[in-house]
mmCIF file of C-alpha atoms and ligand atoms in Angstrom:
data_model
loop_
_atom_site.group_PDB
_atom_site.id
_atom_site.type_symbol
_atom_site.label_atom_id
_atom_site.label_comp_id
_atom_site.label_asym_id
_atom_site.label_seq_id
_atom_site.Cartn_x
_atom_site.Cartn_y
_atom_site.Cartn_z
ATOM 1 C CA MET A 1 10.364 15.897 3.248
ATOM 2 C CA SER A 2 9.303 12.564 4.734
ATOM 3 C CA GLU A 3 9.264 11.972 8.457
ATOM 4 C CA LYS A 4 10.161 8.819 10.337
ATOM 5 C CA LEU A 5 7.029 6.709 11.289
ATOM 6 C CA SER A 6 5.765 7.394 14.861
ATOM 7 C CA ASP A 7 5.021 4.442 17.120
ATOM 8 C CA ALA A 8 1.317 4.910 16.585
ATOM 9 C CA ALA A 9 1.752 5.013 12.754
ATOM 10 C CA ARG A 10 3.946 1.867 12.879
ATOM 11 C CA ASP A 11 1.156 -0.129 14.656
ATOM 12 C CA ALA A 12 -1.526 1.049 12.298
ATOM 13 C CA MET A 13 0.376 0.882 8.977
ATOM 14 C CA LEU A 14 2.959 -1.937 9.370
ATOM 15 C CA GLY A 15 0.608 -4.432 10.985
ATOM 16 C CA PRO A 16 -1.311 -5.032 7.733
ATOM 17 C CA LEU A 17 1.866 -5.340 5.736
ATOM 18 C CA PHE A 18 3.241 -7.994 8.064
ATOM 19 C CA GLU A 19 0.037 -10.012 7.254
ATOM 20 C CA THR A 20 1.076 -9.943 3.567
ATOM 21 C CA GLY A 21 4.478 -11.267 4.186
ATOM 22 C CA TRP A 22 6.554 -8.075 4.813
ATOM 23 C CA GLU A 23 8.886 -8.302 7.842
ATOM 24 C CA MET A 24 11.341 -6.047 9.751
ATOM 25 C CA VAL A 25 14.980 -6.350 8.608
ATOM 26 C CA ASP A 26 17.295 -7.411 11.426
ATOM 27 C CA GLY A 27 19.323 -4.454 12.742
ATOM 28 C CA ARG A 28 17.798 -1.841 10.523
ATOM 29 C CA ASP A 29 14.615 0.250 10.496
ATOM 30 C CA ALA A 30 13.573 -1.246 7.241
ATOM 31 C CA ILE A 31 11.072 -3.781 5.902
ATOM 32 C CA ARG A 32 11.776 -6.673 3.397
ATOM 33 C CA LYS A 33 9.750 -9.162 1.359
ATOM 34 C CA THR A 34 10.657 -11.681 -1.321
ATOM 35 C CA PHE A 35 8.364 -11.763 -4.406
ATOM 36 C CA LYS A 36 8.303 -14.933 -6.503
ATOM 37 C CA PHE A 37 7.134 -15.277 -10.095
ATOM 38 C CA ASP A 38 6.843 -18.004 -12.537
ATOM 39 C CA SER A 39 9.478 -16.702 -14.841
ATOM 40 C CA PHE A 40 12.255 -14.140 -15.238
ATOM 41 C CA ILE A 41 10.108 -12.084 -17.709
ATOM 42 C CA SER A 42 7.212 -11.977 -15.114
ATOM 43 C CA ALA A 43 9.639 -10.810 -12.449
ATOM 44 C CA MET A 44 11.112 -8.168 -14.765
ATOM 45 C CA GLY A 45 7.599 -7.006 -15.798
ATOM 46 C CA TRP A 46 6.719 -6.552 -12.168
ATOM 47 C CA MET A 47 9.963 -4.616 -11.386
ATOM 48 C CA THR A 48 9.373 -2.361 -14.409
ATOM 49 C CA GLN A 49 5.898 -1.552 -13.089
ATOM 50 C CA ALA A 50 7.127 -0.970 -9.552
ATOM 51 C CA ALA A 51 9.986 1.130 -10.889
ATOM 52 C CA ILE A 52 7.560 3.487 -12.584
ATOM 53 C CA TRP A 53 5.685 4.108 -9.295
ATOM 54 C CA ALA A 54 9.074 4.510 -7.438
ATOM 55 C CA GLU A 55 10.209 7.079 -9.928
ATOM 56 C CA LYS A 56 6.785 8.930 -9.807
ATOM 57 C CA TRP A 57 7.083 9.114 -5.999
ATOM 58 C CA ASN A 58 10.943 9.767 -6.041
ATOM 59 C CA HIS A 59 11.190 6.822 -3.551
ATOM 60 C CA HIS A 60 13.361 3.953 -4.623
ATOM 61 C CA PRO A 61 13.562 0.368 -3.412
ATOM 62 C CA GLU A 62 16.738 -1.668 -2.631
ATOM 63 C CA TRP A 63 16.156 -4.796 -4.519
ATOM 64 C CA PHE A 64 17.995 -7.896 -5.866
ATOM 65 C CA ASN A 65 16.732 -10.062 -8.680
ATOM 66 C CA VAL A 66 17.789 -13.654 -9.587
ATOM 67 C CA TYR A 67 15.717 -15.311 -12.210
ATOM 68 C CA SER A 68 12.111 -15.294 -11.030
ATOM 69 C CA LYS A 69 12.680 -14.005 -7.487
ATOM 70 C CA VAL A 70 12.907 -10.420 -6.275
ATOM 71 C CA ASP A 71 14.100 -9.639 -2.797
ATOM 72 C CA VAL A 72 12.988 -6.036 -1.799
ATOM 73 C CA VAL A 73 14.093 -3.873 1.113
ATOM 74 C CA LEU A 74 12.253 -0.619 1.705
ATOM 75 C CA THR A 75 13.444 2.201 3.917
ATOM 76 C CA THR A 76 13.765 6.040 3.562
ATOM 77 C CA HIS A 77 17.468 6.987 3.428
ATOM 78 C CA ASP A 78 16.568 10.658 3.973
ATOM 79 C CA VAL A 79 15.349 9.847 7.484
ATOM 80 C CA ALA A 80 17.428 6.734 8.237
ATOM 81 C CA GLY A 81 14.282 4.688 8.800
ATOM 82 C CA LEU A 82 10.804 3.835 7.752
ATOM 83 C CA SER A 83 8.391 6.635 6.516
ATOM 84 C CA ALA A 84 4.911 6.668 5.171
ATOM 85 C CA LEU A 85 6.529 6.448 1.675
ATOM 86 C CA ASP A 86 7.858 2.965 2.422
ATOM 87 C CA VAL A 87 4.328 1.812 3.361
ATOM 88 C CA LYS A 88 2.830 3.394 0.284
ATOM 89 C CA LEU A 89 5.366 1.645 -2.021
ATOM 90 C CA ALA A 90 4.975 -1.625 -0.220
ATOM 91 C CA ARG A 91 1.245 -1.559 -0.654
ATOM 92 C CA LYS A 92 1.714 -0.679 -4.353
ATOM 93 C CA MET A 93 4.108 -3.535 -4.831
ATOM 94 C CA ASP A 94 1.635 -5.957 -3.238
ATOM 95 C CA SER A 95 -1.157 -4.732 -5.610
ATOM 96 C CA ILE A 96 0.842 -4.877 -8.914
HETATM 97 C C1 H2B B 1 17.736 13.385 -3.853
HETATM 98 C C2 H2B B 1 16.603 12.399 -3.935
HETATM 99 O O1 H2B B 1 15.371 13.097 -3.981
HETATM 100 C C3 H2B B 1 16.708 11.471 -2.843
HETATM 101 O O2 H2B B 1 17.829 10.759 -2.759
HETATM 102 C C4 H2B B 1 15.490 10.497 -2.849
HETATM 103 C C5 H2B B 1 15.491 9.608 -3.867
HETATM 104 N N1 H2B B 1 14.902 8.234 -3.506
HETATM 105 C C6 H2B B 1 14.850 7.781 -2.280
HETATM 106 N N2 H2B B 1 14.453 6.536 -2.018
HETATM 107 C C7 H2B B 1 14.447 6.166 -0.750
HETATM 108 N N3 H2B B 1 14.116 4.847 -0.589
HETATM 109 N N4 H2B B 1 14.819 6.936 0.250
HETATM 110 C C8 H2B B 1 15.105 8.211 0.108
HETATM 111 O O3 H2B B 1 15.423 8.875 1.105
HETATM 112 C C9 H2B B 1 15.134 8.717 -1.191
HETATM 113 N N5 H2B B 1 15.500 9.857 -1.442
#
């Protein structure tokens, strides 16, 4: 079972993600980022790879795709807020 991120963990783990374009969602304990690709197929390929990691870790993104753009929101529904799993998936999404 995941735990909500502590204040200390937030400082350490979220700071580096904010540098790569992640930001807090207004009014929610969640992070968001828009990923842009050069085609629909590139976006779908990225989503497919991210989906395989999400399924492996049983941690699923809220996301929305239009053509070559994917809007992603990460949060942990089981704890109603951010957990280390959100950070792990965000880092993976950045690295794919
Ligand atoms: C029952 C199942 O394990 C849970 O619903 C999992 C699935 N994927 C999940 N994904 C996310 N983002 N948060 C969760 O709390 C979560 N819980």
